[in-house]
CSV table of C-alpha atoms in Angstrom, one decimal:
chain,number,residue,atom,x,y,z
K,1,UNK,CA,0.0,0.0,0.0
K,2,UNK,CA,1.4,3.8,-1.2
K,3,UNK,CA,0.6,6.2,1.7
K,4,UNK,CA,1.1,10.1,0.5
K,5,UNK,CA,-1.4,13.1,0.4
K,6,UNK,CA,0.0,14.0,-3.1
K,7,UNK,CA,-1.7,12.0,-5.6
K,8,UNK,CA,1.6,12.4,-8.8
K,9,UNK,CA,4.2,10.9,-6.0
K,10,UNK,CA,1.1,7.7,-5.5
K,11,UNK,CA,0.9,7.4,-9.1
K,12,UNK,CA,4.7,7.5,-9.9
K,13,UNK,CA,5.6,4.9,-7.1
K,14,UNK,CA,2.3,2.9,-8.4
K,15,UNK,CA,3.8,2.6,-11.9
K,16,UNK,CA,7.5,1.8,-10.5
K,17,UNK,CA,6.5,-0.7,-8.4
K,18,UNK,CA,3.6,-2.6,-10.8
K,19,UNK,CA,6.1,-3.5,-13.3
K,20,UNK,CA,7.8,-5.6,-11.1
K,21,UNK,CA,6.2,-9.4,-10.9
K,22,UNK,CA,6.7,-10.2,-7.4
K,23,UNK,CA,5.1,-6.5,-6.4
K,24,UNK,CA,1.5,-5.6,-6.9
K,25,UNK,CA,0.1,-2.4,-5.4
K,26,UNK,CA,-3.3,-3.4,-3.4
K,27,UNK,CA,-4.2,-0.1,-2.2
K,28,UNK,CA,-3.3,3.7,-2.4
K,29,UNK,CA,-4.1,6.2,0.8
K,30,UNK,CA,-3.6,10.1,0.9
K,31,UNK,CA,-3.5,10.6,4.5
K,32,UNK,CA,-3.1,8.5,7.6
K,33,UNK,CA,-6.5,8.0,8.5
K,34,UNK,CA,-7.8,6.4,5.0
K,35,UNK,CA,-4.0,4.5,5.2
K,36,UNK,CA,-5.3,2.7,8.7
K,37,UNK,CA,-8.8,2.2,7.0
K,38,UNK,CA,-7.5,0.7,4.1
K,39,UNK,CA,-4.7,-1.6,5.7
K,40,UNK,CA,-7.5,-2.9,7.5
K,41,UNK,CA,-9.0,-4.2,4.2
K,42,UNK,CA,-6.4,-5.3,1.9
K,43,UNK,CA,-4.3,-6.1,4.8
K,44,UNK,CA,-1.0,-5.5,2.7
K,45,UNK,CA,2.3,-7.0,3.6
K,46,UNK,CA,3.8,-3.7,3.2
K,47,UNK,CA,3.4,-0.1,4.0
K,48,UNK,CA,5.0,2.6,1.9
K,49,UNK,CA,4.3,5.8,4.1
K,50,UNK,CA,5.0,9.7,3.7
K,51,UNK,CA,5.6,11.5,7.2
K,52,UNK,CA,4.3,14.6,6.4
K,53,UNK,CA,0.5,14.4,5.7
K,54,UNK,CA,-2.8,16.0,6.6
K,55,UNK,CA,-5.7,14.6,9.4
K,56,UNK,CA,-3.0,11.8,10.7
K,57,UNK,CA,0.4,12.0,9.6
K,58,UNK,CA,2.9,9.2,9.2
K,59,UNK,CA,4.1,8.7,12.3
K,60,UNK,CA,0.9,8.7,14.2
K,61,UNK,CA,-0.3,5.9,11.4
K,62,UNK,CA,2.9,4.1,12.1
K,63,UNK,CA,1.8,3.8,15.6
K,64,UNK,CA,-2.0,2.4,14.6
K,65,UNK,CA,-0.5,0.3,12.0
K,66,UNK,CA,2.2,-2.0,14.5
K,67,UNK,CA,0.3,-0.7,18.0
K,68,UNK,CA,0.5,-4.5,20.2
K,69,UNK,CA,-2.5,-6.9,20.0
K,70,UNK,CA,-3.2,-4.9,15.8
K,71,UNK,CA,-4.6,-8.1,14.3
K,72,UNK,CA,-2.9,-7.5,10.9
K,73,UNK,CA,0.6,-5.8,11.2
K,74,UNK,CA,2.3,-4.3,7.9
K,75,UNK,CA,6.0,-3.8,7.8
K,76,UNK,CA,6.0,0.1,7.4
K,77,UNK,CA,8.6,2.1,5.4
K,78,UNK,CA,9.0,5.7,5.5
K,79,UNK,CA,9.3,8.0,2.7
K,80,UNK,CA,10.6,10.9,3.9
K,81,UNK,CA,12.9,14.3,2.6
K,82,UNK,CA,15.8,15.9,3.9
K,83,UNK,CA,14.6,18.2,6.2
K,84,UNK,CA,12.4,15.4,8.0
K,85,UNK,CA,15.5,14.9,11.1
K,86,UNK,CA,13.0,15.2,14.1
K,87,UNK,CA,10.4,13.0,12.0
K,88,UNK,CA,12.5,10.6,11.4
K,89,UNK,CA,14.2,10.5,14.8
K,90,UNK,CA,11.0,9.6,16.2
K,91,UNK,CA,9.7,6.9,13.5
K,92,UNK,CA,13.2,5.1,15.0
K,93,UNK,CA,11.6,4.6,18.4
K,94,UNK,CA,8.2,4.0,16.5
K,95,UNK,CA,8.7,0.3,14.8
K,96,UNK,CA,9.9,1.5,11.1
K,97,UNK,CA,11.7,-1.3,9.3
K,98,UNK,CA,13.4,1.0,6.6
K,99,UNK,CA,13.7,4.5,5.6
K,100,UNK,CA,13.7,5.8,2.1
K,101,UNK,CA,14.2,9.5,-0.3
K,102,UNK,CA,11.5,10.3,-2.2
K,103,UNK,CA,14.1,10.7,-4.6
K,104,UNK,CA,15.9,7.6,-4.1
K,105,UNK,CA,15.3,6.2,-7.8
K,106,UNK,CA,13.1,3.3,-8.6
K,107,UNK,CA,15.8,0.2,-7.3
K,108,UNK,CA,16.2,1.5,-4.0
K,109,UNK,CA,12.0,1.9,-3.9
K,110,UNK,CA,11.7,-1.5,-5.3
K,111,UNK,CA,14.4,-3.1,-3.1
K,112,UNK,CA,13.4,-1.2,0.4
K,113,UNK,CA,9.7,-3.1,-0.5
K,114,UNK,CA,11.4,-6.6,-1.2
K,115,UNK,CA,13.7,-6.4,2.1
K,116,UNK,CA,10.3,-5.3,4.2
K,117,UNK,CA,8.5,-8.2,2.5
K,118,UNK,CA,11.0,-10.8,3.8
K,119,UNK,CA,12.0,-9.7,7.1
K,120,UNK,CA,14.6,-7.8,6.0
K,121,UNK,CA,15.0,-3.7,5.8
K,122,UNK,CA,16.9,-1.0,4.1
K,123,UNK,CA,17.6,2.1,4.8
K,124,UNK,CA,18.7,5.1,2.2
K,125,UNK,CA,22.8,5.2,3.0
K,126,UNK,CA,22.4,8.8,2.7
K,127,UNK,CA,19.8,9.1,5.6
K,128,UNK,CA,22.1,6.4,7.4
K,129,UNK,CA,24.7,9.2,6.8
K,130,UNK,CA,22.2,12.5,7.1
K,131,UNK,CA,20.3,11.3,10.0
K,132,UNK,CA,21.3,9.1,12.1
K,133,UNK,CA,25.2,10.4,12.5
K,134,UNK,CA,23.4,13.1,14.8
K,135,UNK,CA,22.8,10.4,17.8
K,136,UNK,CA,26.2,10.0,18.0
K,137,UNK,CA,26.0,13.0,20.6
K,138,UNK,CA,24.1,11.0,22.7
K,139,UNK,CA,27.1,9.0,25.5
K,140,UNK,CA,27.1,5.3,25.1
K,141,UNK,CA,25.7,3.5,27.6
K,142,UNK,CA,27.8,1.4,30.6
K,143,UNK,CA,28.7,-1.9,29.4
K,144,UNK,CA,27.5,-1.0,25.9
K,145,UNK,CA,30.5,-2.5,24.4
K,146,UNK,CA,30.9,-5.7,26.3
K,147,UNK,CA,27.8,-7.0,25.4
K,148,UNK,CA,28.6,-7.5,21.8
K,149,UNK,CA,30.8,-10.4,20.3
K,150,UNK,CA,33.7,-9.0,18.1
K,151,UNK,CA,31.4,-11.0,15.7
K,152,UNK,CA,28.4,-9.0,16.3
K,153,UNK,CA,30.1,-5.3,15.8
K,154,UNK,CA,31.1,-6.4,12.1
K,155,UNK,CA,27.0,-6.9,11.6
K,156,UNK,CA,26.3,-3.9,13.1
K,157,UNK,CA,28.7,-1.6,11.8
K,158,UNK,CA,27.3,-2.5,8.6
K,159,UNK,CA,24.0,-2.6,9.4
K,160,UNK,CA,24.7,0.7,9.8
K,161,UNK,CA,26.1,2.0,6.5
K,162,UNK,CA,22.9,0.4,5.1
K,163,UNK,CA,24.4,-3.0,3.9
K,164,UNK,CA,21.0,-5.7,3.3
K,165,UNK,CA,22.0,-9.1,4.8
K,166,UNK,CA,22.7,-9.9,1.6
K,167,UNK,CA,25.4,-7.3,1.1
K,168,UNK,CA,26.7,-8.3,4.9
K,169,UNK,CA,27.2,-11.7,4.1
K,170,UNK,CA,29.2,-11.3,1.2
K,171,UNK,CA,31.7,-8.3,3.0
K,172,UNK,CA,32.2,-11.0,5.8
K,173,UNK,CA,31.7,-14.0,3.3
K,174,UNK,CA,29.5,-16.0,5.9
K,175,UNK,CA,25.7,-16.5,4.8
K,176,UNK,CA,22.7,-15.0,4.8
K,177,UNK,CA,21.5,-16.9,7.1
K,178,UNK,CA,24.3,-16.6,10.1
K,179,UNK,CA,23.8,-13.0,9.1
K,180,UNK,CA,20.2,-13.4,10.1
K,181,UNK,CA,21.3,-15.2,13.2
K,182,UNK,CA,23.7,-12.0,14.3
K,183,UNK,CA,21.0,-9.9,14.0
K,184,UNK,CA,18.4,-11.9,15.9
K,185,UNK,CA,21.0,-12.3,18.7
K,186,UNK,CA,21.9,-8.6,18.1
K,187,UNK,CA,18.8,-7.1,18.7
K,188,UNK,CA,18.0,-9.2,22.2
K,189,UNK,CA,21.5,-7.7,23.5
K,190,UNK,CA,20.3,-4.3,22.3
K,191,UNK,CA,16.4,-4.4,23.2
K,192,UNK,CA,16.1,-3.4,19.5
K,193,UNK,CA,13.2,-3.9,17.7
K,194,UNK,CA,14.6,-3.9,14.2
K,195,UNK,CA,17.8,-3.6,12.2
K,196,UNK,CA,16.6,0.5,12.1
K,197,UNK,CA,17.5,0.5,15.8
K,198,UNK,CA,20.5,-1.6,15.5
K,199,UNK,CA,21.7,1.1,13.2
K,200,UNK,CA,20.4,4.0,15.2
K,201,UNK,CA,22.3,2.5,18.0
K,202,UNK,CA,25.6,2.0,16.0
K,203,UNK,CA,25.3,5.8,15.1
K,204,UNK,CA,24.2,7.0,18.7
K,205,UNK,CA,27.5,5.1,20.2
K,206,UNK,CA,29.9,5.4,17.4
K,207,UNK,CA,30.1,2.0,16.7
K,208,UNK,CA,29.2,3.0,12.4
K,209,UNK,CA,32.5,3.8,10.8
K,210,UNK,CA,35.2,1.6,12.1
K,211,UNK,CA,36.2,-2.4,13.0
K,212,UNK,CA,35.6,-3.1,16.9
C-alpha cells in the first residue's frame, strides 16, 4: 500500500512498483487516517508511508498500524525528505523497518519493498549518513561494548552503512542466514526492535564507521 497526500508521487511509485512481478500495489491512501482504514481491508504485507501528511500524519499511522495486540501488522517504510530529522528520529523509536528518499530512484523503492517483505530492511545510506550520525552525541551507555561479540560489531557496523543481509554476508563471506542469526542475537543484547534501531544505535554510540 502507497501512503502520500500528493496523488503524482502515488501514481509515480504505483507505476514503478507494478512493473515488477513479485510486487502488486493493493491499495493507495492520501492521509493517515484512510492509510489505517485501508490496511484494514487489503491487509497489505507492506506499507510505503509519507511522514508529512494531513488529518494523521505518518508517524501517528505508524503507531496504529504495528500498536501490540493490531490483528494485521504491515511492515512500514518511511518516505521521507531531507529536512524530516526530528520526524524521522522519532519513526526510530516507533517500529519502522526501513527509511527511504522520495528521490531515491526506482531500485532503492523497489528493493526497500522486497527487504520489508522478507523480514529484512533498508535504509537510504544517505539518511544512514544524514540522519542518524546526529545520535552519535548521545554518550554510550555502561557496558555497551561488552555486550557484543567481536562478531556482532562487524554486523552492526554495517547494518549501519545500510548494507542488506545480503550485502553483509558477502563483505564478511559468511551466509545470509548466520547474518540473520547475528541480528536476531543482536537485537535481544540491544532491546532493539529492528535492524533500524541496531543502526540507530551503531550511530548513537559510534560504533558505524570503524572495525571493533
Amino acid at each position: 500500500m502507497i501512503v502520500d497526500d500528493q496523488a503524482i508521487v502515488r501514481t509515480g511509485m504505483a507505476m514503478i512498483l507494478s512493473v515488477e512481478d513479485d510486487i502488486t500495489v493493493v491499495a493507495e491512501a492520501e492521509d493517515g487516517v484512510q492509510a489505517v482504514d485501508l490496511a484494514a481491508c487489503h491487509r497489505p504485507d507492506v506499507v510505503l508511508m509519507d511522514i508529512r501528511m494531513p488529518r494523521l500524519d505518518g508517524l501517528d499511522a505508524l503507531r496504529a498500524l504495528t500498536r501490540p495486540g493490531a490483528l494485521h501488522m504491515p511492515k512500514v517504510v518511511m518516505v521521507t525528505t531531507f529536512d524530516d530529522d526530528e520526524y524521522v528520529t522519532r519513526a526510530l523509536q516507533s517500529g519502522a523497518c526501513g527509511f527511504v528518499l522520495k528521490d531515491a530512484g526506482p531500485r532503492l523503492l523497489v528493493e526497500a519493498v522486497r527487504a520489508a517483505a522478507v523480514g529484512d530492511s533498508l535504509i537510504s545510506p544517505a539518511i544512514t549518513v544524514r540522519l542518524l550520525e546526529r545520535m552519535m552525541r548521545t554518550p554510550p551507555p555502561q557496558g555497551a561494548q561488552a555486550a557484543l561479540s567481536p562478531r556482532e560489531f562487524d554486523v552492526v557496523r554495517l547494518v549501519a552503512q545500510g548494507l542488506t543481509n545480503a550485502e553483509i554476508a558477502e563483505a564478511l563471506h559468511i551466509t545470509v542466514g548466520t547474518v540473520k542469526t547475528h541480528l536476531t542475537n543482536i537485537q535481544a543484547k540491544l532491546s532493539a526492535r529492528n535492524r533500524v534501531e541496531v543502526a540507530a544505535w551503531a550511530w548513537r554510540n559510534g560504533y558505524a564507521h570503524h572495525e571493533t
